[in-house]
mmCIF file of C-alpha atoms and ligand atoms in Angstrom:
data_model
loop_
_atom_site.group_PDB
_atom_site.id
_atom_site.type_symbol
_atom_site.label_atom_id
_atom_site.label_comp_id
_atom_site.label_asym_id
_atom_site.label_seq_id
_atom_site.Cartn_x
_atom_site.Cartn_y
_atom_site.Cartn_z
ATOM 1 C CA MET Q 1335 67.856 118.132 154.969
ATOM 2 C CA LYS Q 1336 71.192 119.937 155.444
ATOM 3 C CA ALA Q 1337 71.490 123.224 157.353
ATOM 4 C CA PRO Q 1338 71.159 126.263 155.038
ATOM 5 C CA VAL Q 1339 74.293 127.996 153.731
ATOM 6 C CA ARG Q 1340 74.539 131.730 153.119
ATOM 7 C CA VAL Q 1341 75.118 132.878 149.546
ATOM 8 C CA ALA Q 1342 75.871 136.576 149.011
ATOM 9 C CA VAL Q 1343 75.241 138.022 145.546
ATOM 10 C CA THR Q 1344 76.116 141.595 144.556
ATOM 11 C CA GLY Q 1345 74.538 143.447 141.649
ATOM 12 C CA ALA Q 1346 71.480 141.437 142.594
ATOM 13 C CA ALA Q 1347 69.006 143.586 140.650
ATOM 14 C CA GLY Q 1348 71.079 143.420 137.439
ATOM 15 C CA GLN Q 1349 70.503 141.276 134.372
ATOM 16 C CA ILE Q 1350 72.923 138.431 135.191
ATOM 17 C CA SER Q 1351 71.425 138.106 138.662
ATOM 18 C CA TYR Q 1352 67.940 137.939 137.190
ATOM 19 C CA SER Q 1353 68.919 134.529 135.879
ATOM 20 C CA LEU Q 1354 71.500 133.583 138.516
ATOM 21 C CA LEU Q 1355 69.422 133.973 141.694
ATOM 22 C CA PHE Q 1356 66.623 131.727 140.491
ATOM 23 C CA ARG Q 1357 69.038 128.958 139.576
ATOM 24 C CA ILE Q 1358 70.854 129.162 142.916
ATOM 25 C CA ALA Q 1359 67.505 129.009 144.727
ATOM 26 C CA ALA Q 1360 66.481 126.020 142.589
ATOM 27 C CA GLY Q 1361 69.539 124.070 143.779
ATOM 28 C CA ASP Q 1362 71.501 124.140 140.526
ATOM 29 C CA MET Q 1363 74.651 125.473 142.200
ATOM 30 C CA LEU Q 1364 75.044 123.528 145.427
ATOM 31 C CA GLY Q 1365 72.742 120.575 144.917
ATOM 32 C CA LYS Q 1366 69.087 119.695 145.368
ATOM 33 C CA ASP Q 1367 69.654 118.839 149.039
ATOM 34 C CA GLN Q 1368 71.292 122.124 150.049
ATOM 35 C CA PRO Q 1369 69.032 124.932 151.334
ATOM 36 C CA VAL Q 1370 70.318 128.471 150.799
ATOM 37 C CA ILE Q 1371 69.819 131.895 152.325
ATOM 38 C CA LEU Q 1372 70.322 134.552 149.651
ATOM 39 C CA GLN Q 1373 71.998 137.746 150.896
ATOM 40 C CA LEU Q 1374 71.545 140.347 148.179
ATOM 41 C CA LEU Q 1375 73.590 143.530 147.819
ATOM 42 C CA GLU Q 1376 72.683 146.469 145.623
ATOM 43 C CA ILE Q 1377 73.417 150.168 145.469
ATOM 44 C CA THR Q 1378 70.787 152.328 147.203
ATOM 45 C CA PRO Q 1379 68.982 153.531 144.015
ATOM 46 C CA ALA Q 1380 68.440 149.900 142.940
ATOM 47 C CA LEU Q 1381 66.919 148.684 146.224
ATOM 48 C CA GLU Q 1382 63.354 149.129 144.950
ATOM 49 C CA ALA Q 1383 64.115 147.018 141.872
ATOM 50 C CA LEU Q 1384 65.788 144.480 144.158
ATOM 51 C CA LYS Q 1385 62.595 144.291 146.197
ATOM 52 C CA GLY Q 1386 60.776 143.252 143.029
ATOM 53 C CA VAL Q 1387 63.318 140.487 142.357
ATOM 54 C CA ALA Q 1388 62.925 139.248 145.943
ATOM 55 C CA MET Q 1389 59.140 139.235 145.513
ATOM 56 C CA GLU Q 1390 59.520 137.056 142.428
ATOM 57 C CA LEU Q 1391 61.854 134.709 144.299
ATOM 58 C CA ASP Q 1392 59.152 134.387 146.969
ATOM 59 C CA ASP Q 1393 56.589 133.700 144.272
ATOM 60 C CA CYS Q 1394 58.589 130.724 143.008
ATOM 61 C CA ALA Q 1395 58.080 128.965 146.368
ATOM 62 C CA PHE Q 1396 61.474 127.287 146.002
ATOM 63 C CA PRO Q 1397 61.697 124.515 148.619
ATOM 64 C CA LEU Q 1398 65.441 125.183 149.091
ATOM 65 C CA LEU Q 1399 65.153 128.937 149.624
ATOM 66 C CA ALA Q 1400 65.443 129.379 153.384
ATOM 67 C CA GLY Q 1401 65.579 133.187 153.481
ATOM 68 C CA ILE Q 1402 66.348 136.416 151.620
ATOM 69 C CA VAL Q 1403 68.321 139.378 152.956
ATOM 70 C CA GLN Q 1404 68.299 142.648 150.960
ATOM 71 C CA SER Q 1405 70.747 145.429 151.690
ATOM 72 C CA ASP Q 1406 72.896 148.260 150.373
ATOM 73 C CA ASP Q 1407 75.419 147.611 153.161
ATOM 74 C CA PRO Q 1408 78.223 145.131 152.323
ATOM 75 C CA LYS Q 1409 78.612 144.265 156.004
ATOM 76 C CA VAL Q 1410 75.021 143.051 156.092
ATOM 77 C CA ALA Q 1411 75.179 141.211 152.764
ATOM 78 C CA PHE Q 1412 78.469 139.400 153.509
ATOM 79 C CA LYS Q 1413 77.655 138.584 157.158
ATOM 80 C CA ASP Q 1414 78.652 134.940 157.769
ATOM 81 C CA ALA Q 1415 78.498 134.283 154.000
ATOM 82 C CA ASP Q 1416 79.769 130.854 152.916
ATOM 83 C CA TYR Q 1417 79.738 131.814 149.233
ATOM 84 C CA ALA Q 1418 79.893 135.199 147.511
ATOM 85 C CA LEU Q 1419 79.248 135.952 143.850
ATOM 86 C CA LEU Q 1420 80.430 139.474 143.114
ATOM 87 C CA VAL Q 1421 78.468 140.367 140.002
ATOM 88 C CA GLY Q 1422 77.854 144.106 140.449
ATOM 89 C CA ALA Q 1423 80.487 146.367 138.955
ATOM 90 C CA ARG Q 1424 80.803 149.798 137.456
ATOM 91 C CA PRO Q 1425 80.274 149.637 133.681
ATOM 92 C CA ARG Q 1426 82.386 151.742 131.350
ATOM 93 C CA GLY Q 1427 80.617 155.110 130.886
ATOM 94 C CA PRO Q 1428 80.959 157.480 127.918
ATOM 95 C CA GLY Q 1429 84.459 158.939 127.654
ATOM 96 C CA MET Q 1430 85.722 156.719 130.459
ATOM 97 C CA GLU Q 1431 89.309 155.555 129.973
ATOM 98 C CA ARG Q 1432 90.392 152.045 130.881
ATOM 99 C CA LYS Q 1433 92.323 153.494 133.813
ATOM 100 C CA ASP Q 1434 89.209 155.292 135.121
ATOM 101 C CA LEU Q 1435 87.258 152.047 134.859
ATOM 102 C CA LEU Q 1436 89.917 150.146 136.802
ATOM 103 C CA GLU Q 1437 89.952 152.814 139.498
ATOM 104 C CA ALA Q 1438 86.159 153.054 139.814
ATOM 105 C CA ASN Q 1439 86.007 149.295 140.289
ATOM 106 C CA ALA Q 1440 88.959 149.283 142.648
ATOM 107 C CA ALA Q 1441 86.904 151.524 144.928
ATOM 108 C CA ILE Q 1442 83.965 149.059 144.889
ATOM 109 C CA PHE Q 1443 86.006 145.886 145.298
ATOM 110 C CA SER Q 1444 88.234 147.235 148.048
ATOM 111 C CA VAL Q 1445 85.154 148.077 150.148
ATOM 112 C CA GLN Q 1446 83.703 144.630 149.470
ATOM 113 C CA GLY Q 1447 87.008 142.867 150.183
ATOM 114 C CA LYS Q 1448 87.270 144.651 153.533
ATOM 115 C CA ALA Q 1449 83.700 143.742 154.437
ATOM 116 C CA ILE Q 1450 84.308 140.088 153.533
ATOM 117 C CA ASN Q 1451 87.439 140.144 155.671
ATOM 118 C CA GLU Q 1452 85.496 141.531 158.586
ATOM 119 C CA VAL Q 1453 82.203 139.661 158.593
ATOM 120 C CA ALA Q 1454 82.157 136.637 156.236
ATOM 121 C CA SER Q 1455 82.733 132.986 157.112
ATOM 122 C CA ARG Q 1456 86.468 132.200 157.274
ATOM 123 C CA ASP Q 1457 85.821 129.456 154.706
ATOM 124 C CA ILE Q 1458 84.034 131.696 152.213
ATOM 125 C CA LYS Q 1459 84.392 130.921 148.507
ATOM 126 C CA VAL Q 1460 84.378 134.108 146.433
ATOM 127 C CA LEU Q 1461 83.732 134.314 142.690
ATOM 128 C CA VAL Q 1462 84.158 137.658 140.933
ATOM 129 C CA VAL Q 1463 82.071 138.045 137.761
ATOM 130 C CA GLY Q 1464 81.972 141.864 137.459
ATOM 131 C CA ASN Q 1465 84.549 143.208 135.022
ATOM 132 C CA PRO Q 1466 87.479 143.593 134.895
ATOM 133 C CA ALA Q 1467 86.921 140.326 136.785
ATOM 134 C CA ASN Q 1468 90.500 139.147 137.385
ATOM 135 C CA THR Q 1469 91.743 142.510 138.649
ATOM 136 C CA ASN Q 1470 88.593 143.101 140.696
ATOM 137 C CA ALA Q 1471 89.229 139.727 142.348
ATOM 138 C CA LEU Q 1472 92.830 140.748 143.024
ATOM 139 C CA ILE Q 1473 91.658 143.967 144.684
ATOM 140 C CA ALA Q 1474 89.087 142.189 146.863
ATOM 141 C CA GLN Q 1475 91.661 139.558 147.829
ATOM 142 C CA ARG Q 1476 94.307 142.113 148.778
ATOM 143 C CA ASN Q 1477 91.764 143.871 150.997
ATOM 144 C CA ALA Q 1478 90.968 140.654 152.863
ATOM 145 C CA PRO Q 1479 94.277 139.771 154.526
ATOM 146 C CA ASP Q 1480 92.677 137.365 157.016
ATOM 147 C CA ILE Q 1481 91.192 135.153 154.303
ATOM 148 C CA ASN Q 1482 93.331 132.660 152.372
ATOM 149 C CA PRO Q 1483 94.004 134.136 148.878
ATOM 150 C CA ARG Q 1484 92.996 130.787 147.351
ATOM 151 C CA GLN Q 1485 89.414 131.613 148.307
ATOM 152 C CA PHE Q 1486 89.203 134.510 145.799
ATOM 153 C CA THR Q 1487 88.560 133.519 142.192
ATOM 154 C CA ALA Q 1488 87.526 135.183 138.926
ATOM 155 C CA MET Q 1489 85.201 133.805 136.275
ATOM 156 C CA THR Q 1490 86.618 132.445 133.020
ATOM 157 C CA ARG Q 1491 84.131 129.572 132.917
ATOM 158 C CA LEU Q 1492 82.002 131.375 130.330
ATOM 159 C CA ASP Q 1493 85.032 131.536 128.038
ATOM 160 C CA HIS Q 1494 85.710 127.870 128.809
ATOM 161 C CA ASN Q 1495 82.137 126.897 127.916
ATOM 162 C CA ARG Q 1496 82.227 129.021 124.757
ATOM 163 C CA GLY Q 1497 85.478 127.335 123.750
ATOM 164 C CA MET Q 1498 83.972 123.858 124.213
ATOM 165 C CA ALA Q 1499 80.813 124.700 122.268
ATOM 166 C CA GLN Q 1500 82.646 126.223 119.299
ATOM 167 C CA LEU Q 1501 85.070 123.304 119.086
ATOM 168 C CA ALA Q 1502 82.292 120.719 119.283
ATOM 169 C CA GLU Q 1503 80.348 122.484 116.559
ATOM 170 C CA LYS Q 1504 83.364 122.624 114.235
ATOM 171 C CA LEU Q 1505 83.983 118.884 114.594
ATOM 172 C CA GLY Q 1506 80.328 117.904 114.357
ATOM 173 C CA LYS Q 1507 80.310 116.664 117.958
ATOM 174 C CA THR Q 1508 78.558 117.717 121.149
ATOM 175 C CA VAL Q 1509 80.104 119.280 124.242
ATOM 176 C CA ASN Q 1510 79.847 115.871 125.908
ATOM 177 C CA ASP Q 1511 82.636 114.688 123.597
ATOM 178 C CA VAL Q 1512 84.961 117.540 124.669
ATOM 179 C CA LYS Q 1513 87.179 117.217 127.771
ATOM 180 C CA LYS Q 1514 90.060 119.194 129.257
ATOM 181 C CA MET Q 1515 89.354 122.592 127.706
ATOM 182 C CA THR Q 1516 91.745 125.265 128.970
ATOM 183 C CA ILE Q 1517 91.499 129.059 129.128
ATOM 184 C CA TRP Q 1518 94.709 130.743 130.276
ATOM 185 C CA GLY Q 1519 94.954 134.263 131.673
ATOM 186 C CA ASN Q 1520 92.602 137.206 131.743
ATOM 187 C CA HIS Q 1521 88.849 137.291 131.092
ATOM 188 C CA SER Q 1522 89.428 139.726 128.232
ATOM 189 C CA SER Q 1523 90.310 139.627 124.571
ATOM 190 C CA THR Q 1524 93.880 138.531 125.462
ATOM 191 C CA GLN Q 1525 92.660 135.255 127.020
ATOM 192 C CA TYR Q 1526 94.204 132.166 125.433
ATOM 193 C CA PRO Q 1527 91.927 129.204 124.649
ATOM 194 C CA ASP Q 1528 94.433 126.340 124.462
ATOM 195 C CA LEU Q 1529 93.447 123.212 122.545
ATOM 196 C CA HIS Q 1530 96.804 121.402 122.792
ATOM 197 C CA HIS Q 1531 95.597 119.292 125.725
ATOM 198 C CA THR Q 1532 91.868 119.312 124.983
ATOM 199 C CA LEU Q 1533 90.392 115.950 124.025
ATOM 200 C CA VAL Q 1534 87.589 115.390 121.545
ATOM 201 C CA ASP Q 1535 86.425 111.791 121.553
ATOM 202 C CA GLY Q 1536 89.550 111.004 123.573
ATOM 203 C CA LYS Q 1537 91.937 112.394 120.935
ATOM 204 C CA ILE Q 1538 93.950 115.638 121.076
ATOM 205 C CA ALA Q 1539 91.896 118.505 119.597
ATOM 206 C CA VAL Q 1540 94.693 120.343 117.745
ATOM 207 C CA ASP Q 1541 95.398 117.167 115.747
ATOM 208 C CA GLN Q 1542 91.819 117.197 114.472
ATOM 209 C CA ILE Q 1543 91.613 120.815 113.322
ATOM 210 C CA ASP Q 1544 93.359 123.003 110.792
ATOM 211 C CA ALA Q 1545 96.154 125.133 112.324
ATOM 212 C CA ASP Q 1546 95.047 128.194 110.389
ATOM 213 C CA TRP Q 1547 91.437 127.841 111.588
ATOM 214 C CA TYR Q 1548 92.669 127.448 115.174
ATOM 215 C CA ALA Q 1549 94.947 130.507 115.141
ATOM 216 C CA ASN Q 1550 92.915 132.856 112.943
ATOM 217 C CA SER Q 1551 89.295 131.895 113.517
ATOM 218 C CA TYR Q 1552 88.770 129.897 116.677
ATOM 219 C CA ILE Q 1553 91.004 131.841 119.076
ATOM 220 C CA PRO Q 1554 89.716 135.310 118.045
ATOM 221 C CA ASP Q 1555 86.101 134.072 117.967
ATOM 222 C CA VAL Q 1556 86.295 132.768 121.547
ATOM 223 C CA GLN Q 1557 88.094 135.944 122.639
ATOM 224 C CA GLN Q 1558 85.483 138.178 120.950
ATOM 225 C CA ARG Q 1559 82.370 136.163 121.722
ATOM 226 C CA GLY Q 1560 81.151 138.649 124.325
ATOM 227 C CA ALA Q 1561 81.226 141.468 121.765
ATOM 228 C CA ALA Q 1562 79.404 139.270 119.219
ATOM 229 C CA ILE Q 1563 76.600 138.638 121.747
ATOM 230 C CA ILE Q 1564 76.269 142.370 122.432
ATOM 231 C CA LYS Q 1565 76.041 143.049 118.685
ATOM 232 C CA ALA Q 1566 73.367 140.401 118.138
ATOM 233 C CA ARG Q 1567 71.314 140.835 121.309
ATOM 234 C CA GLY Q 1568 71.807 144.510 121.995
ATOM 235 C CA ALA Q 1569 72.812 143.604 125.557
ATOM 236 C CA SER Q 1570 75.681 141.684 127.105
ATOM 237 C CA SER Q 1571 75.619 137.962 127.920
ATOM 238 C CA ALA Q 1572 73.384 137.359 130.896
ATOM 239 C CA ALA Q 1573 71.866 133.860 131.078
ATOM 240 C CA SER Q 1574 75.079 132.264 129.800
ATOM 241 C CA ALA Q 1575 77.136 134.296 132.275
ATOM 242 C CA ALA Q 1576 74.833 133.218 135.113
ATOM 243 C CA ASN Q 1577 75.124 129.614 133.949
ATOM 244 C CA ALA Q 1578 78.919 129.852 133.948
ATOM 245 C CA ALA Q 1579 78.892 131.285 137.483
ATOM 246 C CA ILE Q 1580 76.749 128.344 138.606
ATOM 247 C CA ASP Q 1581 79.146 125.919 136.858
ATOM 248 C CA HIS Q 1582 82.204 127.544 138.462
ATOM 249 C CA MET Q 1583 80.837 127.393 142.013
ATOM 250 C CA ARG Q 1584 79.396 123.927 141.550
ATOM 251 C CA SER Q 1585 82.723 122.531 140.321
ATOM 252 C CA TRP Q 1586 84.582 124.218 143.162
ATOM 253 C CA ALA Q 1587 82.149 123.104 145.898
ATOM 254 C CA LEU Q 1588 81.189 119.669 144.616
ATOM 255 C CA GLY Q 1589 84.232 118.678 142.498
ATOM 256 C CA THR Q 1590 85.170 118.224 138.841
ATOM 257 C CA ALA Q 1591 84.387 115.049 136.909
ATOM 258 C CA GLU Q 1592 86.981 112.278 136.806
ATOM 259 C CA GLY Q 1593 89.229 112.676 133.750
ATOM 260 C CA ASP Q 1594 88.269 116.292 133.153
ATOM 261 C CA TRP Q 1595 89.196 119.763 134.367
ATOM 262 C CA VAL Q 1596 87.808 123.321 134.333
ATOM 263 C CA SER Q 1597 89.231 126.829 133.871
ATOM 264 C CA MET Q 1598 89.248 129.164 136.875
ATOM 265 C CA GLY Q 1599 90.832 132.549 137.502
ATOM 266 C CA ILE Q 1600 92.821 131.850 140.651
ATOM 267 C CA TYR Q 1601 95.684 133.146 142.741
ATOM 268 C CA SER Q 1602 98.862 132.277 140.848
ATOM 269 C CA ASP Q 1603 101.441 130.343 142.846
ATOM 270 C CA GLY Q 1604 104.018 130.783 140.073
ATOM 271 C CA SER Q 1605 102.978 127.622 138.186
ATOM 272 C CA TYR Q 1606 103.897 127.701 134.465
ATOM 273 C CA GLY Q 1607 106.094 130.743 135.162
ATOM 274 C CA ILE Q 1608 103.091 133.043 135.732
ATOM 275 C CA GLN Q 1609 103.848 135.839 138.228
ATOM 276 C CA GLU Q 1610 102.854 134.885 141.719
ATOM 277 C CA GLY Q 1611 99.848 136.743 143.124
ATOM 278 C CA LEU Q 1612 98.109 137.589 139.844
ATOM 279 C CA ILE Q 1613 94.569 136.251 139.469
ATOM 280 C CA TYR Q 1614 95.176 134.216 136.303
ATOM 281 C CA SER Q 1615 93.031 131.535 134.684
ATOM 282 C CA PHE Q 1616 94.548 128.039 134.886
ATOM 283 C CA PRO Q 1617 93.244 124.540 134.213
ATOM 284 C CA CYS Q 1618 92.073 123.255 137.607
ATOM 285 C CA VAL Q 1619 90.836 120.066 139.170
ATOM 286 C CA CYS Q 1620 88.501 120.487 142.166
ATOM 287 C CA LYS Q 1621 88.015 118.045 144.999
ATOM 288 C CA ASN Q 1622 86.751 118.325 148.592
ATOM 289 C CA GLY Q 1623 85.864 121.996 148.126
ATOM 290 C CA ASP Q 1624 89.360 122.961 147.000
ATOM 291 C CA TRP Q 1625 91.124 123.464 143.657
ATOM 292 C CA GLU Q 1626 94.529 122.384 142.344
ATOM 293 C CA ILE Q 1627 96.258 123.652 139.203
ATOM 294 C CA VAL Q 1628 96.783 120.869 136.663
ATOM 295 C CA GLN Q 1629 100.568 120.506 136.544
ATOM 296 C CA GLY Q 1630 103.024 119.169 133.991
ATOM 297 C CA LEU Q 1631 101.331 120.219 130.741
ATOM 298 C CA ASP Q 1632 103.733 120.819 127.840
ATOM 299 C CA VAL Q 1633 103.768 124.443 126.726
ATOM 300 C CA ASN Q 1634 105.066 125.041 123.191
ATOM 301 C CA ASP Q 1635 106.237 128.381 121.764
ATOM 302 C CA PHE Q 1636 102.806 129.140 120.288
ATOM 303 C CA SER Q 1637 101.175 128.728 123.695
ATOM 304 C CA ARG Q 1638 103.951 130.382 125.693
ATOM 305 C CA ALA Q 1639 103.704 133.629 123.677
ATOM 306 C CA ARG Q 1640 99.932 133.811 124.216
ATOM 307 C CA MET Q 1641 100.116 132.891 127.913
ATOM 308 C CA GLN Q 1642 102.667 135.657 128.415
ATOM 309 C CA ALA Q 1643 100.667 138.275 126.479
ATOM 310 C CA THR Q 1644 97.635 137.787 128.728
ATOM 311 C CA GLU Q 1645 99.889 137.693 131.829
ATOM 312 C CA GLN Q 1646 101.391 141.003 130.697
ATOM 313 C CA GLU Q 1647 97.926 142.565 130.453
ATOM 314 C CA LEU Q 1648 97.077 141.412 133.985
ATOM 315 C CA ALA Q 1649 100.357 142.803 135.315
ATOM 316 C CA GLU Q 1650 99.532 146.148 133.680
ATOM 317 C CA GLU Q 1651 96.037 146.164 135.202
ATOM 318 C CA ARG Q 1652 97.534 145.417 138.615
ATOM 319 C CA ASP Q 1653 100.119 148.182 138.183
ATOM 320 C CA ALA Q 1654 97.377 150.669 137.237
ATOM 321 C CA VAL Q 1655 95.661 150.127 140.612
ATOM 322 C CA GLN Q 1656 98.810 149.463 142.659
ATOM 323 C CA HIS Q 1657 98.525 152.795 144.473
ATOM 324 C CA LEU Q 1658 95.061 151.769 145.723
ATOM 325 C CA LEU Q 1659 96.149 148.365 147.047
ATOM 326 C CA PRO Q 1660 96.953 147.922 150.730
HETATM 327 P P1 NAX A 2656 73.882 145.094 135.038
HETATM 328 O O1 NAX A 2656 74.317 146.491 134.790
HETATM 329 O O2 NAX A 2656 72.591 144.600 134.475
HETATM 330 O O3 NAX A 2656 73.819 144.832 136.613
HETATM 331 C C1 NAX A 2656 74.830 145.243 137.478
HETATM 332 C C2 NAX A 2656 74.172 145.569 138.790
HETATM 333 O O4 NAX A 2656 75.217 145.831 139.740
HETATM 334 C C3 NAX A 2656 73.273 146.795 138.751
HETATM 335 O O5 NAX A 2656 71.985 146.462 139.238
HETATM 336 C C4 NAX A 2656 73.989 147.795 139.669
HETATM 337 O O6 NAX A 2656 73.099 148.609 140.386
HETATM 338 C C5 NAX A 2656 74.758 146.856 140.587
HETATM 339 N N1 NAX A 2656 75.918 147.478 141.248
HETATM 340 C C6 NAX A 2656 76.772 148.400 140.768
HETATM 341 N N2 NAX A 2656 77.669 148.751 141.712
HETATM 342 C C7 NAX A 2656 77.393 147.999 142.792
HETATM 343 C C8 NAX A 2656 77.965 147.898 144.090
HETATM 344 N N3 NAX A 2656 78.998 148.675 144.443
HETATM 345 N N4 NAX A 2656 77.428 147.031 144.960
HETATM 346 C C9 NAX A 2656 76.369 146.272 144.622
HETATM 347 N N5 NAX A 2656 75.773 146.321 143.408
HETATM 348 C C10 NAX A 2656 76.288 147.172 142.512
HETATM 349 O O7 NAX A 2656 75.101 144.191 134.567
HETATM 350 P P2 NAX A 2656 75.137 142.626 134.256
HETATM 351 O O8 NAX A 2656 74.799 142.411 132.830
HETATM 352 O O9 NAX A 2656 74.388 141.893 135.284
HETATM 353 O O10 NAX A 2656 76.708 142.349 134.374
HETATM 354 C C11 NAX A 2656 77.387 142.443 135.615
HETATM 355 C C12 NAX A 2656 78.883 142.396 135.416
HETATM 356 O O11 NAX A 2656 79.281 141.157 134.849
HETATM 357 C C13 NAX A 2656 79.430 143.461 134.478
HETATM 358 O O12 NAX A 2656 80.603 144.026 135.075
HETATM 359 C C14 NAX A 2656 79.829 142.669 133.255
HETATM 360 O O13 NAX A 2656 80.874 143.290 132.536
HETATM 361 C C15 NAX A 2656 80.263 141.369 133.866
HETATM 362 N N6 NAX A 2656 80.341 140.190 132.996
HETATM 363 C C16 NAX A 2656 81.341 139.297 133.237
HETATM 364 C C17 NAX A 2656 81.470 138.138 132.524
HETATM 365 C C18 NAX A 2656 82.566 137.164 132.813
HETATM 366 O O14 NAX A 2656 82.670 136.172 132.074
HETATM 367 N N7 NAX A 2656 83.412 137.323 133.832
HETATM 368 C C19 NAX A 2656 80.545 137.820 131.403
HETATM 369 C C20 NAX A 2656 79.270 138.575 131.479
HETATM 370 C C21 NAX A 2656 79.354 139.997 131.931
HETATM 371 O O15 NAX A 2656 79.748 140.794 130.849
#
């Protein structure tokens, strides 16, 4: 058996974590041969609820669960962490403007970024799930100057998975027939699900669907799927979000399948003309615990306009918190 790795999870008493933690402990994220120590962070008022979650984890008697740490102190939760899933965030309250939301989260993610910088493993892999995920990841990254910016990522895998499922359903296929899905940009309603390079049964997806359905049904439906879940369920996506977080980390740590790629919000190096330093979702191939942006894809005018609109939104979010960045 391998030595245990330390996995920090924030917002650990919340609804996404109620699915996420059990799957990590079961080995779904890092493999059935990798023991884990869960290091759980919550705000002080939620520590009692967190205790209940930890009791349930104990009661599962997971063979791979080598320990549980519970804390309201980021320096305890991130201590020597090899992986961190930043799920906890400040939700939008009544009357809260977008700017207030960005600022409230900037406060949380700057503290967590600093703690990661100070106490986490130098090789830590960070995934930000809490919204606004891309900009929260940017804030954490900027507050961790001693950690390579490539190690901070934001989750667009749920959008990626939604895009695959909706395309497969339209064409009467299964997700197994869909390869090379791409989500560009922000995890928000400006995200761009691009089917120009996606393959269904080995053939380009846009050639198999109606252009009007793609532009006026598919793209808005993928963009608005989160709102549709809230309307139907009366609560936001939880199990599917946890599943996407597992998928994201698993791909990053253990690699993507040959002939396929995944979407990840990552530190832009200027590829495809996207401003350097934004946390922007690109198609990525993962190997040996590292990611690479898929290069050389043709970008037509239809795609370019949408890639730039979501880039613009991310630049505006960054500018709104600029005064709080180191
Ligand atoms: P919940 O409100 O159920 O849980 C959030 C938990 O975070 C709470 O227990 C809260 O006490 C805790 N928390 C708040 N501030 C904290 C801090 N500073 N340190 C540690 N813990 C803190 O929300 P849940 O449904 O679990 O969603 C969590 C986040 O994921 C939200 O921001 C949500 O918007 C976001 N999502 C992101 C998705 C994505 O694809 N990137 C999809 C799903 C989800 O909407």
